Amino acid sequence: MMRITELKASNMNKTAKLEIEGKIYELPIVEGTENEKAVDISALRAQSGYITLDDGYGNTGSCKSAITFIDGEQGILRYRGMPIEELAQRSTFIETAFLIIYGHLPNEKELQRFSGLLTKNENIHEDMKFHFEGFPSNAHPMATLSSMINASSCFYPELMKGYDPTTFDIVAARLISQVRTIAAFSYRKSQGLPIIYPKPSYKYTANFLHMLFSDPYEEYELKPEVVWALDLIFLLHADHEQNCSTATVRFIASSRANLFASAAAGVCALWGPLHGGANQAVIEMLQEIRASGDDGHRFIQEVKDKKSGKRLMGFGHRVYKNYDPRAKIIKERCDKLLAALKIDDPLLNIAKHLEEAALNDPYFVERKLYPNVDFYSGIIMRAIGIPVEMFTVIFAIGRMPGWIANFKEIMDSKESRIYRPRQVYTGPTLNGYVPINERD
Ligand code: CMC
């Protein structure tokens, strides 16, 4: 029998008592700055022979981190203590990236230096261009992106020497800047279009739009509201504590792999439709609903029938049991952008119907399923003209500062060890090798 009996304060140190088969184990309680409480079980196996089991890590803290705070019950998200709503209103992606990586808002000099490093490192190594030729034109850009980020590390041999805090700024800026260049180049390649080089005079997001949409004979017209909307999407995706891709980055970093290798793995984890791939899946779902002549109500009934195997993409979240604060901000910006561009997107109407129907339906209410960041972001990207296969790439560009900050946290920590979870084995017990002629 096992039970956790009490929390007590002894000599200022709180402990939990865990009783297993009549024996009591005292486990330290760890408290975060926002009163998040955890039972430290790191010594439990050594003391008792037991491990804890938490499939999918729904209740497992894998690290202590000072980067991002989420209160999923209340719908709160803060980067380094700063509310996402305030950053969305007052900051830019690049300033926020600095905040996430270095822990404070940059002063003017710091911001200038950071921007300078981004500009200086915006071009990928010229030889990298040939790597694009190796991909079929219909390659998914997430596959190209992760491969190219990993391949980039070959061009920087100093990365192989291990983490060096004195050159970290340059490596980090190189990755933030080049992920955008690689993303734009892979899009151009997939369209059979010539590559457009970055323009040093443009700021980060404007430069990305330029590399995506300019042509050698015609410059893309940068509309402030478009730049603003895409910059906001990057900013809102910049970090989200221990989600699947960030945990993956930390995992890889814990083995002391380099930043580019760790980020490439993050891109792969992000690709899945239950994670970053959901923004693409949302638009595909809305298109399917539209093509079937439904306004969303029929689809909601299908989703509730588990046998259909369908989910309302862009809804639900492991941590948020309330409206995702990012979704609120994006929805507002989506309305503003479409109005400014005079776009009437029928998919937006279907999305709004779906949201209204779901928020009033006991199935979704009981399970606390609310729109997440992906529900409306795709509509903004469609309005900008970004093709649906690029949506998750946009998420990856935005998430880069968070991955980098988590990588840095691992590397700077004296306590960090290689990640190595345990398991409860459920396979066959000992049985010997059977020669092939004696097998059934
Ligand atoms: N549509 C219909 N039912 C859902 C949905 C949904 N989108 N999400 C969860 N449920 C149901 C699920 O079937 C289960 O029902 P029951 O208790 O009857 O078995 C219950 O709600 C709990 O779901 P869960 O799968 O145990 O929840 P989870 O925490 O493991 O999964 C999630 C979280 C985000 C993977 C899930 O909500 C989902 O698949 N959502 C759709 C995909 C999506 O939008 N993903 C983007 C997440 S936000 C961006 C990011 O962080 O990547």
Short mmCIF file of C-alpha atoms and ligand atoms in Angstrom, two decimals:
data_model
loop_
_atom_site.label_atom_id
_atom_site.label_comp_id
_atom_site.label_asym_id
_atom_site.label_seq_id
_atom_site.Cartn_x
_atom_site.Cartn_y
_atom_site.Cartn_z
CA MET A 1 0.00 0.00 0.00
CA MET A 2 1.21 3.50 -0.74
CA ARG A 3 -0.06 6.86 0.47
CA ILE A 4 1.23 10.38 0.86
CA THR A 5 0.07 11.37 4.31
CA GLU A 6 0.94 14.95 5.08
CA LEU A 7 2.95 18.01 4.31
CA LYS A 8 4.76 19.48 7.28
CA ALA A 9 7.09 22.33 7.99
CA SER A 10 10.21 21.27 9.87
CA ASN A 11 13.13 23.65 10.32
CA MET A 12 11.70 25.72 7.45
CA ASN A 13 12.05 22.69 5.16
CA LYS A 14 8.76 21.19 4.12
CA THR A 15 8.60 17.50 3.48
CA ALA A 16 6.02 15.01 2.30
CA LYS A 17 5.69 11.63 3.93
CA LEU A 18 5.18 8.69 1.67
CA GLU A 19 4.16 5.39 3.18
CA ILE A 20 4.95 2.26 1.18
CA GLU A 21 4.30 -1.15 2.69
CA GLY A 22 4.38 0.21 6.21
CA LYS A 23 7.64 2.13 5.79
CA ILE A 24 7.65 5.92 5.77
CA TYR A 25 9.86 7.94 3.46
CA GLU A 26 10.33 11.69 3.87
CA LEU A 27 10.53 13.50 0.58
CA PRO A 28 11.54 17.16 0.23
CA ILE A 29 8.96 19.65 -1.00
CA VAL A 30 10.19 22.13 -3.57
CA GLU A 31 8.37 25.43 -4.01
CA GLY A 32 8.57 27.72 -7.00
CA THR A 33 8.39 31.51 -6.87
CA GLU A 34 4.71 31.39 -7.82
CA ASN A 35 4.00 28.82 -5.04
CA GLU A 36 3.99 25.89 -7.39
CA LYS A 37 4.66 22.89 -5.18
CA ALA A 38 6.45 19.68 -6.04
CA VAL A 39 7.52 16.57 -4.19
CA ASP A 40 11.18 15.85 -4.96
CA ILE A 41 11.29 12.11 -5.61
CA SER A 42 14.82 12.02 -7.03
CA ALA A 43 16.11 9.85 -4.14
CA LEU A 44 12.98 7.66 -3.86
CA ARG A 45 14.24 4.68 -5.85
CA ALA A 46 17.54 4.60 -4.03
CA GLN A 47 15.69 4.62 -0.71
CA SER A 48 12.68 2.44 -1.47
CA GLY A 49 13.19 0.62 -4.78
CA TYR A 50 10.11 2.41 -6.16
CA ILE A 51 9.93 4.79 -9.09
CA THR A 52 6.96 7.02 -9.92
CA LEU A 53 4.95 6.36 -13.05
CA ASP A 54 3.44 9.22 -15.04
CA ASP A 55 2.80 8.28 -18.65
CA GLY A 56 2.92 11.44 -20.80
CA TYR A 57 4.50 13.40 -17.91
CA GLY A 58 1.19 15.09 -17.08
CA ASN A 59 2.22 15.44 -13.44
CA THR A 60 5.99 15.41 -13.63
CA GLY A 61 8.25 18.40 -13.24
CA SER A 62 11.34 17.57 -15.27
CA CYS A 63 13.37 20.58 -14.18
CA LYS A 64 13.42 23.85 -12.31
CA SER A 65 13.23 26.75 -14.75
CA ALA A 66 13.19 30.53 -14.39
CA ILE A 67 12.05 31.32 -17.94
CA THR A 68 8.28 31.02 -18.34
CA PHE A 69 5.38 30.78 -15.92
CA ILE A 70 2.00 29.34 -16.84
CA ASP A 71 -1.06 29.04 -14.64
CA GLY A 72 -3.28 26.87 -16.80
CA GLU A 73 -6.30 27.11 -14.50
CA GLN A 74 -6.35 30.90 -14.65
CA GLY A 75 -5.07 31.27 -18.21
CA ILE A 76 -1.87 33.12 -17.23
CA LEU A 77 1.32 33.18 -19.30
CA ARG A 78 4.40 35.22 -18.38
CA TYR A 79 7.87 35.35 -19.88
CA ARG A 80 10.42 36.12 -17.13
CA GLY A 81 7.53 37.41 -15.03
CA MET A 82 6.10 39.68 -17.70
CA PRO A 83 2.46 39.13 -18.71
CA ILE A 84 2.06 38.02 -22.30
CA GLU A 85 -0.68 40.64 -22.80
CA GLU A 86 1.72 43.46 -21.92
CA LEU A 87 4.50 42.13 -24.13
CA ALA A 88 2.06 41.63 -27.00
CA GLN A 89 0.98 45.23 -26.72
CA ARG A 90 4.32 46.92 -26.07
CA SER A 91 7.20 44.77 -27.19
CA THR A 92 8.53 43.20 -30.38
CA PHE A 93 9.57 39.65 -31.11
CA ILE A 94 13.27 40.49 -31.01
CA GLU A 95 13.10 42.44 -27.76
CA THR A 96 11.07 39.60 -26.25
CA ALA A 97 13.58 37.05 -27.58
CA PHE A 98 16.31 38.90 -25.69
CA LEU A 99 14.17 38.95 -22.54
CA ILE A 100 13.55 35.21 -22.75
CA ILE A 101 17.17 34.29 -23.41
CA TYR A 102 18.92 36.71 -21.07
CA GLY A 103 16.28 37.19 -18.37
CA HIS A 104 15.77 40.96 -18.62
CA LEU A 105 14.54 43.51 -21.15
CA PRO A 106 17.52 44.87 -23.08
CA ASN A 107 18.64 48.45 -22.62
CA GLU A 108 19.27 50.43 -25.78
CA LYS A 109 22.90 49.35 -26.08
CA GLU A 110 22.09 45.68 -25.52
CA LEU A 111 19.28 45.76 -28.05
CA GLN A 112 21.50 47.43 -30.61
CA ARG A 113 24.21 44.82 -30.11
CA PHE A 114 21.69 41.96 -30.32
CA SER A 115 20.12 43.38 -33.51
CA GLY A 116 23.61 43.90 -34.92
CA LEU A 117 24.50 40.26 -34.28
CA LEU A 118 21.27 39.13 -35.94
CA THR A 119 22.00 41.23 -39.02
CA LYS A 120 25.63 40.14 -39.19
CA ASN A 121 24.63 36.49 -39.06
CA GLU A 122 21.55 36.58 -41.29
CA ASN A 123 23.14 34.85 -44.28
CA ILE A 124 23.63 31.12 -44.23
CA HIS A 125 26.97 29.77 -45.47
CA GLU A 126 26.89 30.04 -49.27
CA ASP A 127 27.61 26.30 -49.64
CA MET A 128 24.45 25.53 -47.65
CA LYS A 129 22.44 26.66 -50.66
CA PHE A 130 23.37 23.47 -52.49
CA HIS A 131 21.79 21.38 -49.78
CA PHE A 132 18.37 22.71 -50.77
CA GLU A 133 18.83 21.09 -54.17
CA GLY A 134 18.76 17.67 -52.53
CA PHE A 135 15.16 17.97 -51.34
CA PRO A 136 12.22 17.18 -53.61
CA SER A 137 10.18 20.29 -54.39
CA ASN A 138 7.22 18.86 -52.47
CA ALA A 139 9.27 18.18 -49.31
CA HIS A 140 7.50 19.32 -46.16
CA PRO A 141 9.32 22.49 -45.05
CA MET A 142 9.57 21.16 -41.47
CA ALA A 143 11.69 18.27 -42.75
CA THR A 144 13.86 20.70 -44.69
CA LEU A 145 14.10 23.06 -41.72
CA SER A 146 15.23 20.46 -39.19
CA SER A 147 17.73 18.95 -41.65
CA MET A 148 19.16 22.31 -42.58
CA ILE A 149 19.49 23.49 -38.97
CA ASN A 150 21.35 20.31 -38.12
CA ALA A 151 23.48 20.56 -41.27
CA SER A 152 24.36 24.17 -40.40
CA SER A 153 26.35 22.96 -37.42
CA CYS A 154 28.83 21.39 -39.88
CA PHE A 155 29.77 24.89 -41.01
CA TYR A 156 30.67 26.03 -37.51
CA PRO A 157 33.35 23.61 -36.26
CA GLU A 158 33.68 25.58 -33.01
CA LEU A 159 30.26 24.15 -32.03
CA MET A 160 31.83 20.70 -31.80
CA LYS A 161 34.10 21.87 -28.99
CA GLY A 162 31.13 22.07 -26.65
CA TYR A 163 29.27 24.91 -24.97
CA ASP A 164 31.28 28.09 -24.60
CA PRO A 165 29.52 30.85 -22.62
CA THR A 166 31.85 33.47 -24.11
CA THR A 167 30.66 32.84 -27.68
CA PHE A 168 27.10 31.80 -26.84
CA ASP A 169 25.68 35.22 -27.85
CA ILE A 170 26.97 34.80 -31.39
CA VAL A 171 25.80 31.19 -31.70
CA ALA A 172 22.35 32.09 -30.38
CA ALA A 173 21.99 35.12 -32.68
CA ARG A 174 23.16 33.03 -35.62
CA LEU A 175 20.45 30.47 -34.98
CA ILE A 176 17.64 32.99 -34.46
CA SER A 177 18.63 34.87 -37.58
CA GLN A 178 19.40 31.91 -39.84
CA VAL A 179 16.31 29.85 -38.99
CA ARG A 180 14.34 32.59 -40.72
CA THR A 181 16.66 32.60 -43.75
CA ILE A 182 16.52 28.80 -44.05
CA ALA A 183 12.72 28.85 -43.71
CA ALA A 184 12.36 31.47 -46.44
CA PHE A 185 14.83 29.71 -48.76
CA SER A 186 13.04 26.37 -48.36
CA TYR A 187 9.74 28.03 -49.24
CA ARG A 188 11.23 29.64 -52.36
CA LYS A 189 12.77 26.32 -53.36
CA SER A 190 9.45 24.47 -52.89
CA GLN A 191 7.82 26.99 -55.24
CA GLY A 192 10.57 26.79 -57.86
CA LEU A 193 11.37 30.45 -57.19
CA PRO A 194 14.80 32.11 -57.00
CA ILE A 195 16.23 32.63 -53.54
CA ILE A 196 15.95 36.15 -52.16
CA TYR A 197 18.78 37.21 -49.88
CA PRO A 198 18.11 39.09 -46.62
CA LYS A 199 18.30 42.87 -46.57
CA PRO A 200 20.44 44.20 -43.70
CA SER A 201 18.38 47.38 -43.44
CA TYR A 202 15.16 45.49 -42.66
CA LYS A 203 14.08 44.48 -39.20
CA TYR A 204 13.61 40.80 -38.37
CA THR A 205 10.01 40.14 -39.40
CA ALA A 206 9.99 42.54 -42.36
CA ASN A 207 13.15 40.85 -43.61
CA PHE A 208 11.50 37.44 -43.41
CA LEU A 209 8.49 38.65 -45.41
CA HIS A 210 10.90 40.17 -47.95
CA MET A 211 12.78 36.87 -48.33
CA LEU A 212 9.48 34.98 -48.69
CA PHE A 213 7.64 37.22 -51.11
CA SER A 214 9.96 39.61 -52.96
CA ASP A 215 11.01 38.77 -56.49
CA PRO A 216 14.21 39.79 -58.25
CA TYR A 217 12.15 42.10 -60.47
CA GLU A 218 9.67 43.32 -57.84
CA GLU A 219 10.06 44.13 -54.15
CA TYR A 220 7.33 42.85 -51.84
CA GLU A 221 5.29 45.75 -50.48
CA LEU A 222 5.62 45.66 -46.71
CA LYS A 223 2.36 46.64 -45.05
CA PRO A 224 2.83 47.69 -41.40
CA GLU A 225 -0.25 45.79 -40.23
CA VAL A 226 1.05 42.57 -41.86
CA VAL A 227 4.52 42.95 -40.32
CA TRP A 228 2.88 43.73 -36.97
CA ALA A 229 0.62 40.66 -37.11
CA LEU A 230 3.40 38.24 -38.02
CA ASP A 231 5.74 39.74 -35.42
CA LEU A 232 2.99 39.18 -32.85
CA ILE A 233 2.62 35.55 -33.90
CA PHE A 234 6.38 35.06 -33.40
CA LEU A 235 6.24 36.80 -30.02
CA LEU A 236 3.27 34.76 -28.76
CA HIS A 237 5.03 31.52 -29.67
CA ALA A 238 8.40 32.52 -28.21
CA ASP A 239 8.25 30.17 -25.22
CA HIS A 240 5.78 27.95 -23.41
CA GLU A 241 7.66 26.14 -20.65
CA GLN A 242 8.07 22.36 -20.82
CA ASN A 243 5.98 21.51 -23.90
CA CYS A 244 6.88 18.55 -26.12
CA SER A 245 9.44 20.36 -28.31
CA THR A 246 11.10 22.37 -25.53
CA ALA A 247 11.38 19.26 -23.37
CA THR A 248 12.94 17.57 -26.42
CA VAL A 249 15.47 20.38 -26.79
CA ARG A 250 16.37 20.05 -23.10
CA PHE A 251 16.63 16.31 -23.51
CA ILE A 252 19.13 16.61 -26.34
CA ALA A 253 21.00 19.44 -24.62
CA SER A 254 21.30 17.33 -21.47
CA SER A 255 23.59 14.98 -23.42
CA ARG A 256 25.72 18.06 -24.18
CA ALA A 257 24.87 18.06 -27.90
CA ASN A 258 25.33 21.46 -29.54
CA LEU A 259 22.64 24.15 -29.84
CA PHE A 260 21.95 23.52 -33.53
CA ALA A 261 21.50 19.76 -32.98
CA SER A 262 19.21 20.41 -30.01
CA ALA A 263 17.10 22.93 -31.97
CA ALA A 264 16.85 20.59 -34.98
CA ALA A 265 15.36 17.97 -32.66
CA GLY A 266 12.95 20.60 -31.33
CA VAL A 267 11.72 21.22 -34.88
CA CYS A 268 11.01 17.50 -35.32
CA ALA A 269 9.04 17.34 -32.07
CA LEU A 270 7.10 20.45 -33.01
CA TRP A 271 6.07 19.01 -36.35
CA GLY A 272 3.41 16.61 -34.99
CA PRO A 273 -0.28 17.54 -35.38
CA LEU A 274 -0.89 17.37 -31.62
CA HIS A 275 1.79 20.04 -31.09
CA GLY A 276 2.94 22.71 -33.57
CA GLY A 277 1.40 20.92 -36.53
CA ALA A 278 -2.02 21.82 -35.15
CA ASN A 279 -2.03 25.23 -36.88
CA GLN A 280 -1.85 23.50 -40.26
CA ALA A 281 -4.40 20.90 -39.11
CA VAL A 282 -6.84 23.67 -38.07
CA ILE A 283 -6.92 25.22 -41.54
CA GLU A 284 -7.23 21.81 -43.19
CA MET A 285 -10.12 21.01 -40.83
CA LEU A 286 -11.85 24.34 -41.60
CA GLN A 287 -11.40 23.76 -45.33
CA GLU A 288 -12.88 20.28 -45.03
CA ILE A 289 -15.87 21.60 -43.07
CA ARG A 290 -16.43 24.28 -45.68
CA ALA A 291 -16.13 21.87 -48.60
CA SER A 292 -18.77 19.63 -46.99
CA GLY A 293 -21.23 22.55 -46.79
CA ASP A 294 -21.28 22.42 -42.96
CA ASP A 295 -21.14 25.60 -40.84
CA GLY A 296 -19.35 23.71 -38.06
CA HIS A 297 -22.30 22.32 -36.11
CA ARG A 298 -22.25 18.91 -37.79
CA PHE A 299 -18.52 18.66 -37.24
CA ILE A 300 -18.92 19.33 -33.52
CA GLN A 301 -21.30 16.33 -33.29
CA GLU A 302 -18.76 14.15 -35.11
CA VAL A 303 -15.95 15.20 -32.79
CA LYS A 304 -18.01 14.19 -29.75
CA ASP A 305 -18.40 10.70 -31.17
CA LYS A 306 -15.11 9.06 -30.18
CA LYS A 307 -15.55 6.47 -32.95
CA SER A 308 -15.08 9.20 -35.57
CA GLY A 309 -11.44 9.58 -34.44
CA LYS A 310 -11.78 13.33 -35.07
CA ARG A 311 -10.68 16.12 -32.79
CA LEU A 312 -11.53 19.76 -32.88
CA MET A 313 -8.06 20.94 -33.86
CA GLY A 314 -6.95 24.15 -32.17
CA PHE A 315 -8.95 23.23 -29.08
CA GLY A 316 -7.75 21.82 -25.80
CA HIS A 317 -4.42 21.99 -24.05
CA ARG A 318 -2.52 19.85 -21.57
CA VAL A 319 -1.90 22.83 -19.29
CA TYR A 320 -4.63 25.39 -20.02
CA LYS A 321 -7.96 24.47 -18.53
CA ASN A 322 -9.17 27.92 -19.41
CA TYR A 323 -8.97 30.16 -22.50
CA ASP A 324 -5.38 30.14 -23.78
CA PRO A 325 -4.32 33.82 -23.27
CA ARG A 326 -2.44 33.71 -26.58
CA ALA A 327 -5.61 32.69 -28.41
CA LYS A 328 -7.43 35.73 -27.02
CA ILE A 329 -4.73 38.09 -28.30
CA ILE A 330 -4.50 36.37 -31.68
CA LYS A 331 -8.26 36.39 -32.20
CA GLU A 332 -8.34 40.14 -31.67
CA ARG A 333 -5.41 40.75 -34.01
CA CYS A 334 -6.95 38.44 -36.58
CA ASP A 335 -10.11 40.57 -36.70
CA LYS A 336 -8.02 43.75 -37.01
CA LEU A 337 -5.78 42.39 -39.76
CA LEU A 338 -8.60 41.04 -41.88
CA ALA A 339 -10.45 44.36 -41.56
CA ALA A 340 -7.33 46.33 -42.52
CA LEU A 341 -6.68 44.11 -45.53
CA LYS A 342 -10.40 44.06 -46.38
CA ILE A 343 -10.43 40.27 -46.43
CA ASP A 344 -13.62 38.35 -45.79
CA ASP A 345 -12.40 34.82 -45.07
CA PRO A 346 -15.23 32.26 -44.88
CA LEU A 347 -12.96 30.06 -42.76
CA LEU A 348 -12.97 32.75 -40.06
CA ASN A 349 -16.76 32.58 -39.89
CA ILE A 350 -16.66 28.80 -39.58
CA ALA A 351 -14.00 29.07 -36.85
CA LYS A 352 -16.17 31.52 -34.91
CA HIS A 353 -19.20 29.20 -35.26
CA LEU A 354 -17.14 26.28 -34.04
CA GLU A 355 -15.85 28.23 -31.08
CA GLU A 356 -19.31 29.42 -30.06
CA ALA A 357 -20.81 25.94 -30.44
CA ALA A 358 -17.98 24.29 -28.50
CA LEU A 359 -17.97 26.80 -25.66
CA ASN A 360 -21.67 26.13 -25.12
CA ASP A 361 -21.49 22.37 -25.43
CA PRO A 362 -21.26 20.23 -22.26
CA TYR A 363 -18.71 17.88 -23.93
CA PHE A 364 -16.18 20.73 -24.24
CA VAL A 365 -17.22 22.56 -21.07
CA GLU A 366 -16.86 19.45 -18.85
CA ARG A 367 -13.44 18.65 -20.31
CA LYS A 368 -12.37 22.31 -20.07
CA LEU A 369 -11.52 22.47 -23.76
CA TYR A 370 -10.97 26.04 -24.98
CA PRO A 371 -9.39 27.48 -28.12
CA ASN A 372 -5.61 27.34 -28.04
CA VAL A 373 -3.00 29.48 -29.81
CA ASP A 374 -3.42 27.55 -33.06
CA PHE A 375 -7.11 28.13 -33.52
CA TYR A 376 -6.91 31.60 -35.09
CA SER A 377 -3.21 31.95 -36.00
CA GLY A 378 -3.68 30.06 -39.27
CA ILE A 379 -6.29 32.53 -40.44
CA ILE A 380 -3.83 35.39 -39.94
CA MET A 381 -1.14 33.50 -41.84
CA ARG A 382 -3.57 32.74 -44.68
CA ALA A 383 -4.43 36.43 -44.90
CA ILE A 384 -0.72 37.27 -45.13
CA GLY A 385 -0.37 34.77 -47.98
CA ILE A 386 1.73 32.22 -46.13
CA PRO A 387 0.97 28.74 -47.49
CA VAL A 388 -0.45 26.23 -45.06
CA GLU A 389 2.61 23.91 -45.15
CA MET A 390 4.69 26.81 -43.78
CA PHE A 391 2.50 27.39 -40.71
CA THR A 392 4.42 25.08 -38.40
CA VAL A 393 7.68 26.58 -39.69
CA ILE A 394 6.41 29.97 -38.51
CA PHE A 395 5.79 28.42 -35.09
CA ALA A 396 9.36 27.04 -35.10
CA ILE A 397 10.85 30.46 -35.92
CA GLY A 398 8.86 31.97 -33.06
CA ARG A 399 9.78 29.21 -30.60
CA MET A 400 13.53 29.50 -31.23
CA PRO A 401 14.23 31.97 -28.35
CA GLY A 402 12.47 29.63 -25.92
CA TRP A 403 14.49 26.64 -27.07
CA ILE A 404 17.70 28.65 -26.87
CA ALA A 405 16.89 29.91 -23.37
CA ASN A 406 16.12 26.37 -22.20
CA PHE A 407 19.33 25.10 -23.79
CA LYS A 408 21.28 27.85 -22.00
CA GLU A 409 19.59 27.05 -18.70
CA ILE A 410 20.71 23.43 -18.96
CA MET A 411 24.26 24.36 -19.96
CA ASP A 412 24.64 27.03 -17.25
CA SER A 413 23.25 24.83 -14.49
CA LYS A 414 25.70 23.08 -12.23
CA GLU A 415 22.99 20.61 -11.21
CA SER A 416 21.93 19.49 -14.67
CA ARG A 417 22.42 15.80 -15.49
CA ILE A 418 21.70 13.80 -18.61
CA TYR A 419 17.93 13.19 -18.94
CA ARG A 420 17.25 9.52 -18.45
CA PRO A 421 13.74 8.54 -17.35
CA ARG A 422 12.94 5.11 -15.95
CA GLN A 423 10.13 2.79 -17.04
CA VAL A 424 7.95 0.03 -15.70
CA TYR A 425 8.76 -2.97 -17.82
CA THR A 426 5.68 -4.93 -19.02
CA GLY A 427 7.27 -7.30 -21.57
CA PRO A 428 7.95 -11.03 -21.35
CA THR A 429 9.86 -12.38 -18.38
CA LEU A 430 13.05 -14.38 -18.89
CA ASN A 431 12.73 -16.93 -21.71
CA GLY A 432 15.53 -18.50 -23.69
CA TYR A 433 16.47 -18.48 -27.38
CA VAL A 434 14.53 -21.05 -29.48
CA PRO A 435 16.27 -22.42 -32.61
CA ILE A 436 14.30 -21.66 -35.78
CA ASN A 437 13.35 -25.32 -36.47
CA GLU A 438 11.78 -25.62 -33.00
CA ARG A 439 9.56 -22.50 -33.30
CA ASP A 440 5.79 -22.71 -33.91
N1 CMC B 1 -11.35 17.73 -29.57
C1 CMC B 1 -12.17 16.83 -28.98
N2 CMC B 1 -11.93 16.22 -27.81
C2 CMC B 1 -10.78 16.55 -27.19
C3 CMC B 1 -9.88 17.48 -27.72
C4 CMC B 1 -10.19 18.09 -28.95
N3 CMC B 1 -9.39 18.97 -29.50
N4 CMC B 1 -8.82 17.61 -26.89
C5 CMC B 1 -9.07 16.78 -25.86
N5 CMC B 1 -10.24 16.14 -26.05
C6 CMC B 1 -10.88 15.20 -25.12
C7 CMC B 1 -10.23 13.83 -25.19
O1 CMC B 1 -10.83 13.00 -26.14
C8 CMC B 1 -10.41 13.35 -23.78
O2 CMC B 1 -11.76 12.92 -23.64
P1 CMC B 1 -12.12 11.70 -22.63
O3 CMC B 1 -11.74 12.19 -21.28
O4 CMC B 1 -13.58 11.48 -22.84
O5 CMC B 1 -11.28 10.54 -23.10
C9 CMC B 1 -10.24 14.61 -22.92
O6 CMC B 1 -10.64 15.68 -23.78
C10 CMC B 1 -8.82 14.85 -22.44
O7 CMC B 1 -7.95 14.81 -23.59
P2 CMC B 1 -6.46 14.31 -23.57
O8 CMC B 1 -6.09 13.83 -24.93
O9 CMC B 1 -6.24 13.37 -22.43
O10 CMC B 1 -5.70 15.64 -23.28
P3 CMC B 1 -4.16 15.88 -23.42
O11 CMC B 1 -3.78 16.84 -22.36
O12 CMC B 1 -3.41 14.58 -23.47
O13 CMC B 1 -4.02 16.53 -24.87
C11 CMC B 1 -3.98 18.09 -26.63
C12 CMC B 1 -3.87 17.88 -25.11
C13 CMC B 1 -3.58 19.52 -26.95
C14 CMC B 1 -3.00 17.14 -27.34
C15 CMC B 1 -5.44 17.80 -27.06
O14 CMC B 1 -6.32 18.69 -26.44
C16 CMC B 1 -5.61 17.84 -28.57
O15 CMC B 1 -5.38 16.84 -29.24
N6 CMC B 1 -6.01 19.03 -29.16
C17 CMC B 1 -6.10 19.18 -30.57
C18 CMC B 1 -4.71 19.43 -31.15
C19 CMC B 1 -4.22 20.82 -30.86
O16 CMC B 1 -4.93 21.80 -31.05
N7 CMC B 1 -2.94 20.91 -30.43
C20 CMC B 1 -2.28 22.19 -30.18
C21 CMC B 1 -1.98 22.41 -28.74
S1 CMC B 1 -1.54 24.12 -28.38
C22 CMC B 1 -0.08 24.38 -29.24
C23 CMC B 1 1.05 23.56 -28.74
O17 CMC B 1 1.40 23.64 -27.56
O18 CMC B 1 1.61 22.83 -29.55
#
